[in-house]
């Protein structure tokens, strides 16, 4: 029965991780850190009386630092998108980074010591193992519940500041309750004797409540948050995209269109930039009249009125400006190396080279001949 319980508990955690990976997806990656780290820890702390050192051999030492992503994952799952993507949020994962740095340095410069320590751990002899030198493995592993406790406290604080609904408190609060038997399991695993419970098997039976809690949170609580979080992501990405476009327009307004920085509608400025840079036929060639052009453009008449007002230009200038700058792009790409100016003029919408020459000088302030000599 005890063996069946262990198999059931770990299977439920693995299933919970799979379900979380499918349902939570990108809207709450830290939650996957929490569940994934919990699954790794569950395998590691599995009773050696049942599985011997099988899981320790597979997970030690390279997966041990990942125990310390459980707490940050729990806390991060309650943070907003902006908070999680803030560059300082990575500070929560510093113990993991330090752990891997120590492992790599230990392996690279103290190779013999590294493999001797690994062998001792695989033999479940924790008294002298210090793979994370100068820290004893025993104390690193015993610190895991306290590290998690810290993040349980800050998670509850985050929920309080967010004025979260009551069901969201259940997971962190009961994680704190289950830290007591968890610490005893770890202590017994490392020292060979428990502290609070004489029977170590009872500890693992108690932890089944935590398994059910996590499973319930994955299948019941987190899906309820999904729409809210997905809406938050969409709003965040829309805000970032708007900021990117605004920055783009601010950094190169003159290259796109005169006074482009004064235009509130970034989309219309980017549309003009696409007209100039695109290899498709100019819409002016088919719709040279203002009303026809606006009708076939992706913007309303009011958008264009606002645009021309903000830039202090008109449709005639706009058409001329776009045509000449399309011609400049073609010239830079080597169009005139094997084509004539007449062909270039017709390509950008002029009937011949004469009006093209005139428009070029009006827009650029110099003749095409002078421009090509520079």
mmCIF file of C-alpha atoms in Angstrom, residues 18-290:
data_model
loop_
_atom_site.group_PDB
_atom_site.id
_atom_site.type_symbol
_atom_site.label_atom_id
_atom_site.label_comp_id
_atom_site.label_asym_id
_atom_site.label_seq_id
_atom_site.Cartn_x
_atom_site.Cartn_y
_atom_site.Cartn_z
ATOM 1 C CA UNK A 18 1.492 18.273 -17.850
ATOM 2 C CA UNK A 19 -1.945 19.856 -17.378
ATOM 3 C CA UNK A 20 -0.339 23.110 -16.216
ATOM 4 C CA UNK A 21 1.917 23.086 -19.274
ATOM 5 C CA UNK A 22 -1.119 22.727 -21.537
ATOM 6 C CA UNK A 23 -3.561 25.075 -19.806
ATOM 7 C CA UNK A 24 -1.359 27.688 -18.168
ATOM 8 C CA UNK A 25 0.871 28.070 -21.219
ATOM 9 C CA UNK A 26 2.715 31.343 -21.602
ATOM 10 C CA UNK A 27 0.416 33.469 -19.459
ATOM 11 C CA UNK A 28 2.043 32.300 -16.220
ATOM 12 C CA UNK A 29 5.434 30.678 -16.788
ATOM 13 C CA UNK A 30 6.537 31.113 -13.118
ATOM 14 C CA UNK A 31 3.691 28.800 -12.097
ATOM 15 C CA UNK A 32 5.313 26.099 -14.233
ATOM 16 C CA UNK A 33 8.554 26.747 -12.340
ATOM 17 C CA UNK A 34 6.680 26.149 -9.090
ATOM 18 C CA UNK A 35 5.032 22.904 -10.215
ATOM 19 C CA UNK A 36 8.125 21.684 -12.092
ATOM 20 C CA UNK A 37 10.426 22.319 -9.127
ATOM 21 C CA UNK A 38 7.974 20.543 -6.835
ATOM 22 C CA UNK A 39 7.950 17.495 -9.131
ATOM 23 C CA UNK A 40 11.767 17.369 -9.178
ATOM 24 C CA UNK A 41 11.903 17.644 -5.380
ATOM 25 C CA UNK A 42 9.256 14.919 -5.001
ATOM 26 C CA UNK A 43 11.345 12.500 -7.037
ATOM 27 C CA UNK A 44 14.509 13.419 -5.124
ATOM 28 C CA UNK A 45 12.948 12.940 -1.675
ATOM 29 C CA UNK A 46 11.294 9.634 -2.577
ATOM 30 C CA UNK A 47 11.862 7.084 0.190
ATOM 31 C CA UNK A 48 15.231 5.352 -0.470
ATOM 32 C CA UNK A 49 13.742 2.282 1.205
ATOM 33 C CA UNK A 50 11.579 1.873 -1.909
ATOM 34 C CA UNK A 51 13.771 3.091 -4.757
ATOM 35 C CA UNK A 52 17.271 3.065 -3.298
ATOM 36 C CA UNK A 53 19.437 5.774 -4.857
ATOM 37 C CA UNK A 54 17.835 5.646 -8.329
ATOM 38 C CA UNK A 55 16.428 9.177 -8.304
ATOM 39 C CA UNK A 56 19.378 10.658 -6.417
ATOM 40 C CA UNK A 57 21.724 9.272 -9.073
ATOM 41 C CA UNK A 58 19.652 10.910 -11.817
ATOM 42 C CA UNK A 59 19.046 14.261 -10.135
ATOM 43 C CA UNK A 60 22.167 14.956 -8.058
ATOM 44 C CA UNK A 61 23.866 17.382 -8.449
ATOM 45 C CA UNK A 62 22.596 19.117 -11.597
ATOM 46 C CA UNK A 63 18.913 19.323 -10.632
ATOM 47 C CA UNK A 64 19.425 20.341 -7.001
ATOM 48 C CA UNK A 65 19.591 24.124 -7.706
ATOM 49 C CA UNK A 66 16.152 23.841 -9.327
ATOM 50 C CA UNK A 67 14.628 23.164 -5.892
ATOM 51 C CA UNK A 68 15.114 26.876 -5.312
ATOM 52 C CA UNK A 69 12.843 27.883 -8.185
ATOM 53 C CA UNK A 70 9.778 26.555 -6.317
ATOM 54 C CA UNK A 71 9.515 29.631 -4.073
ATOM 55 C CA UNK A 72 10.187 32.266 -6.767
ATOM 56 C CA UNK A 73 7.816 30.386 -9.078
ATOM 57 C CA UNK A 74 5.030 30.533 -6.496
ATOM 58 C CA UNK A 75 5.609 34.240 -5.877
ATOM 59 C CA UNK A 76 6.015 35.053 -9.575
ATOM 60 C CA UNK A 77 2.722 33.348 -10.399
ATOM 61 C CA UNK A 78 0.926 36.064 -8.422
ATOM 62 C CA UNK A 79 2.901 38.967 -9.939
ATOM 63 C CA UNK A 80 1.720 41.059 -12.866
ATOM 64 C CA UNK A 81 3.288 40.731 -16.318
ATOM 65 C CA UNK A 82 5.139 44.031 -15.835
ATOM 66 C CA UNK A 83 6.555 42.904 -12.493
ATOM 67 C CA UNK A 84 7.722 39.569 -13.903
ATOM 68 C CA UNK A 85 9.367 41.166 -16.937
ATOM 69 C CA UNK A 86 11.112 43.818 -14.900
ATOM 70 C CA UNK A 87 14.895 43.296 -15.160
ATOM 71 C CA UNK A 88 15.166 43.182 -11.349
ATOM 72 C CA UNK A 89 12.801 40.221 -11.099
ATOM 73 C CA UNK A 90 15.727 37.939 -11.967
ATOM 74 C CA UNK A 91 17.111 38.619 -8.470
ATOM 75 C CA UNK A 92 14.704 35.975 -7.168
ATOM 76 C CA UNK A 93 16.550 33.328 -9.187
ATOM 77 C CA UNK A 94 20.058 34.279 -8.021
ATOM 78 C CA UNK A 95 20.415 31.179 -5.751
ATOM 79 C CA UNK A 96 19.871 28.978 -8.817
ATOM 80 C CA UNK A 97 22.416 30.936 -10.852
ATOM 81 C CA UNK A 98 24.971 30.822 -8.023
ATOM 82 C CA UNK A 99 24.364 27.094 -7.599
ATOM 83 C CA UNK A 100 25.156 26.358 -11.237
ATOM 84 C CA UNK A 101 28.201 28.637 -11.197
ATOM 85 C CA UNK A 102 29.578 26.730 -8.183
ATOM 86 C CA UNK A 103 28.883 23.385 -9.880
ATOM 87 C CA UNK A 104 30.647 24.425 -13.094
ATOM 88 C CA UNK A 105 33.656 25.856 -11.234
ATOM 89 C CA UNK A 106 33.855 22.742 -9.033
ATOM 90 C CA UNK A 107 33.731 20.463 -12.072
ATOM 91 C CA UNK A 108 36.191 22.530 -14.114
ATOM 92 C CA UNK A 109 38.881 23.157 -11.502
ATOM 93 C CA UNK A 110 38.379 20.441 -8.887
ATOM 94 C CA UNK A 111 37.385 17.521 -11.045
ATOM 95 C CA UNK A 112 38.465 14.722 -8.701
ATOM 96 C CA UNK A 113 36.760 16.309 -5.706
ATOM 97 C CA UNK A 114 33.604 16.815 -7.769
ATOM 98 C CA UNK A 115 33.255 13.159 -8.723
ATOM 99 C CA UNK A 116 34.205 11.929 -5.250
ATOM 100 C CA UNK A 117 31.475 14.111 -3.757
ATOM 101 C CA UNK A 118 28.951 12.929 -6.342
ATOM 102 C CA UNK A 119 29.774 9.316 -5.518
ATOM 103 C CA UNK A 120 29.290 9.921 -1.787
ATOM 104 C CA UNK A 121 25.892 11.486 -2.456
ATOM 105 C CA UNK A 122 24.895 8.623 -4.744
ATOM 106 C CA UNK A 123 25.740 6.312 -1.857
ATOM 107 C CA UNK A 124 23.462 8.504 0.325
ATOM 108 C CA UNK A 125 26.361 9.503 2.579
ATOM 109 C CA UNK A 126 25.558 13.154 3.244
ATOM 110 C CA UNK A 127 27.889 13.800 6.189
ATOM 111 C CA UNK A 128 30.862 14.848 4.053
ATOM 112 C CA UNK A 129 29.311 16.063 0.785
ATOM 113 C CA UNK A 130 29.951 19.672 -0.235
ATOM 114 C CA UNK A 131 29.299 19.814 -3.972
ATOM 115 C CA UNK A 132 28.291 23.452 -3.457
ATOM 116 C CA UNK A 133 31.503 24.249 -1.595
ATOM 117 C CA UNK A 134 32.017 26.080 0.714
ATOM 118 C CA UNK A 135 28.459 25.174 1.695
ATOM 119 C CA UNK A 136 27.630 21.724 3.030
ATOM 120 C CA UNK A 137 25.064 19.892 0.891
ATOM 121 C CA UNK A 138 23.273 18.903 4.061
ATOM 122 C CA UNK A 139 22.628 22.512 5.019
ATOM 123 C CA UNK A 140 21.836 23.567 1.453
ATOM 124 C CA UNK A 141 19.106 20.923 1.270
ATOM 125 C CA UNK A 142 17.807 21.750 4.751
ATOM 126 C CA UNK A 143 17.621 25.422 3.711
ATOM 127 C CA UNK A 144 15.136 24.588 0.947
ATOM 128 C CA UNK A 145 12.004 24.637 3.200
ATOM 129 C CA UNK A 146 13.093 27.940 4.767
ATOM 130 C CA UNK A 147 13.679 29.456 1.331
ATOM 131 C CA UNK A 148 10.191 28.328 0.337
ATOM 132 C CA UNK A 149 8.765 29.744 3.582
ATOM 133 C CA UNK A 150 10.210 33.162 2.724
ATOM 134 C CA UNK A 151 8.415 33.127 -0.627
ATOM 135 C CA UNK A 152 5.193 31.890 0.907
ATOM 136 C CA UNK A 153 5.245 34.964 3.152
ATOM 137 C CA UNK A 154 5.952 37.389 0.287
ATOM 138 C CA UNK A 155 3.342 35.611 -1.875
ATOM 139 C CA UNK A 156 0.663 36.200 0.755
ATOM 140 C CA UNK A 157 1.840 39.809 0.975
ATOM 141 C CA UNK A 158 1.523 40.139 -2.800
ATOM 142 C CA UNK A 159 -2.006 38.706 -2.710
ATOM 143 C CA UNK A 160 -2.906 41.194 0.027
ATOM 144 C CA UNK A 161 -1.582 44.122 -2.009
ATOM 145 C CA UNK A 162 -3.490 42.874 -5.069
ATOM 146 C CA UNK A 163 -6.664 42.401 -2.980
ATOM 147 C CA UNK A 164 -6.902 38.910 -4.430
ATOM 148 C CA UNK A 165 -9.881 36.603 -4.105
ATOM 149 C CA UNK A 166 -9.878 34.138 -1.191
ATOM 150 C CA UNK A 167 -9.302 30.928 -3.263
ATOM 151 C CA UNK A 168 -5.901 32.240 -4.355
ATOM 152 C CA UNK A 169 -4.701 32.254 -0.738
ATOM 153 C CA UNK A 170 -5.279 28.525 -0.302
ATOM 154 C CA UNK A 171 -2.176 27.333 -2.170
ATOM 155 C CA UNK A 172 0.466 29.520 -0.451
ATOM 156 C CA UNK A 173 -1.097 29.235 3.016
ATOM 157 C CA UNK A 174 -1.266 25.440 2.944
ATOM 158 C CA UNK A 175 2.188 25.250 1.378
ATOM 159 C CA UNK A 176 3.308 26.864 4.613
ATOM 160 C CA UNK A 177 1.432 24.282 6.693
ATOM 161 C CA UNK A 178 2.985 21.395 4.763
ATOM 162 C CA UNK A 179 6.486 22.784 5.270
ATOM 163 C CA UNK A 180 6.526 21.172 8.735
ATOM 164 C CA UNK A 181 6.307 17.551 7.520
ATOM 165 C CA UNK A 182 8.438 18.453 4.482
ATOM 166 C CA UNK A 183 11.287 19.630 6.705
ATOM 167 C CA UNK A 184 11.012 16.428 8.743
ATOM 168 C CA UNK A 185 11.146 14.320 5.547
ATOM 169 C CA UNK A 186 14.289 16.130 4.395
ATOM 170 C CA UNK A 187 15.888 15.863 7.835
ATOM 171 C CA UNK A 188 15.169 12.129 7.980
ATOM 172 C CA UNK A 189 16.458 11.696 4.405
ATOM 173 C CA UNK A 190 19.778 13.355 5.282
ATOM 174 C CA UNK A 191 20.292 12.379 8.929
ATOM 175 C CA UNK A 192 18.525 9.041 9.088
ATOM 176 C CA UNK A 193 16.246 10.066 11.960
ATOM 177 C CA UNK A 194 13.103 12.248 11.970
ATOM 178 C CA UNK A 195 12.510 15.118 14.403
ATOM 179 C CA UNK A 196 8.753 15.340 14.945
ATOM 180 C CA UNK A 197 7.367 12.045 13.667
ATOM 181 C CA UNK A 198 8.803 8.711 14.710
ATOM 182 C CA UNK A 199 7.467 7.007 11.576
ATOM 183 C CA UNK A 200 8.854 8.616 8.412
ATOM 184 C CA UNK A 201 6.185 6.846 6.326
ATOM 185 C CA UNK A 202 3.508 8.866 8.121
ATOM 186 C CA UNK A 203 5.205 12.051 6.930
ATOM 187 C CA UNK A 204 4.823 11.026 3.322
ATOM 188 C CA UNK A 205 1.175 10.104 3.858
ATOM 189 C CA UNK A 206 0.613 13.584 5.277
ATOM 190 C CA UNK A 207 2.267 15.147 2.229
ATOM 191 C CA UNK A 208 -0.360 13.511 0.021
ATOM 192 C CA UNK A 209 -2.592 16.382 1.115
ATOM 193 C CA UNK A 210 -0.120 18.783 -0.500
ATOM 194 C CA UNK A 211 -0.141 16.724 -3.693
ATOM 195 C CA UNK A 212 -3.938 16.924 -3.867
ATOM 196 C CA UNK A 213 -3.797 20.653 -3.115
ATOM 197 C CA UNK A 214 -1.410 21.341 -6.008
ATOM 198 C CA UNK A 215 -3.424 19.113 -8.350
ATOM 199 C CA UNK A 216 -6.648 20.920 -7.356
ATOM 200 C CA UNK A 217 -4.988 24.298 -7.892
ATOM 201 C CA UNK A 218 -3.815 23.278 -11.372
ATOM 202 C CA UNK A 219 -7.162 21.930 -12.591
ATOM 203 C CA UNK A 220 -9.523 24.301 -10.773
ATOM 204 C CA UNK A 221 -7.991 27.605 -9.639
ATOM 205 C CA UNK A 222 -5.455 28.458 -12.354
ATOM 206 C CA UNK A 223 -7.839 27.949 -15.313
ATOM 207 C CA UNK A 224 -10.116 30.550 -13.712
ATOM 208 C CA UNK A 225 -7.225 33.014 -13.770
ATOM 209 C CA UNK A 226 -6.395 32.274 -17.397
ATOM 210 C CA UNK A 227 -8.755 34.714 -19.131
ATOM 211 C CA UNK A 228 -7.768 37.467 -16.746
ATOM 212 C CA UNK A 229 -4.051 36.801 -17.246
ATOM 213 C CA UNK A 230 -4.377 36.426 -21.026
ATOM 214 C CA UNK A 231 -6.165 39.785 -21.164
ATOM 215 C CA UNK A 232 -3.333 41.235 -19.067
ATOM 216 C CA UNK A 233 -0.735 39.835 -21.484
ATOM 217 C CA UNK A 234 -2.564 41.215 -24.525
ATOM 218 C CA UNK A 235 -2.838 44.640 -22.899
ATOM 219 C CA UNK A 236 0.837 44.528 -21.915
ATOM 220 C CA UNK A 237 1.961 43.497 -25.404
ATOM 221 C CA UNK A 238 -0.251 46.150 -27.006
ATOM 222 C CA UNK A 239 1.307 48.747 -24.712
ATOM 223 C CA UNK A 240 4.814 47.547 -25.565
ATOM 224 C CA UNK A 241 4.033 47.609 -29.287
ATOM 225 C CA UNK A 242 2.617 51.129 -29.036
ATOM 226 C CA UNK A 243 5.744 52.238 -27.153
ATOM 227 C CA UNK A 244 7.959 50.590 -29.782
ATOM 228 C CA UNK A 245 6.150 52.360 -32.595
ATOM 229 C CA UNK A 246 6.261 55.684 -30.780
ATOM 230 C CA UNK A 247 10.007 55.271 -30.190
ATOM 231 C CA UNK A 248 10.527 54.308 -33.815
ATOM 232 C CA UNK A 249 8.693 57.402 -35.013
ATOM 233 C CA UNK A 250 10.512 59.672 -32.551
ATOM 234 C CA UNK A 251 13.938 58.373 -33.495
ATOM 235 C CA UNK A 252 13.520 58.792 -37.235
ATOM 236 C CA UNK A 253 10.637 61.190 -37.934
ATOM 237 C CA UNK A 254 12.329 63.050 -40.774
ATOM 238 C CA UNK A 255 13.198 59.823 -42.547
ATOM 239 C CA UNK A 256 9.563 58.761 -42.530
ATOM 240 C CA UNK A 257 7.663 62.003 -43.066
ATOM 241 C CA UNK A 258 8.038 65.684 -42.094
ATOM 242 C CA UNK A 259 6.645 66.430 -38.621
ATOM 243 C CA UNK A 260 5.821 62.737 -38.122
ATOM 244 C CA UNK A 261 6.606 63.092 -34.422
ATOM 245 C CA UNK A 262 3.536 65.318 -34.059
ATOM 246 C CA UNK A 263 1.169 62.623 -35.317
ATOM 247 C CA UNK A 264 -0.765 60.816 -32.568
ATOM 248 C CA UNK A 265 -1.725 57.873 -34.767
ATOM 249 C CA UNK A 266 1.494 55.862 -35.068
ATOM 250 C CA UNK A 267 -0.149 53.340 -37.390
ATOM 251 C CA UNK A 268 -0.668 55.872 -40.160
ATOM 252 C CA UNK A 269 2.989 56.936 -40.031
ATOM 253 C CA UNK A 270 4.130 53.319 -40.202
ATOM 254 C CA UNK A 271 1.742 52.794 -43.121
ATOM 255 C CA UNK A 272 3.514 55.596 -45.016
ATOM 256 C CA UNK A 273 6.866 54.023 -44.207
ATOM 257 C CA UNK A 274 5.606 50.719 -45.630
ATOM 258 C CA UNK A 275 4.402 52.494 -48.781
ATOM 259 C CA UNK A 276 7.893 53.864 -49.330
ATOM 260 C CA UNK A 277 9.804 50.700 -48.455
ATOM 261 C CA UNK A 278 7.461 48.167 -50.035
ATOM 262 C CA UNK A 279 8.100 46.651 -53.448
ATOM 263 C CA UNK A 280 4.401 46.600 -54.286
ATOM 264 C CA UNK A 281 2.827 48.952 -56.819
ATOM 265 C CA UNK A 282 2.002 52.392 -55.460
ATOM 266 C CA UNK A 283 -1.689 52.857 -54.669
ATOM 267 C CA UNK A 284 -1.353 56.356 -56.211
ATOM 268 C CA UNK A 285 -0.908 54.751 -59.616
ATOM 269 C CA UNK A 286 -4.504 53.485 -59.473
ATOM 270 C CA UNK A 287 -6.033 55.977 -57.061
ATOM 271 C CA UNK A 288 -4.414 59.336 -57.754
ATOM 272 C CA UNK A 289 -7.377 61.318 -56.452
ATOM 273 C CA UNK A 290 -7.461 62.011 -52.744
#
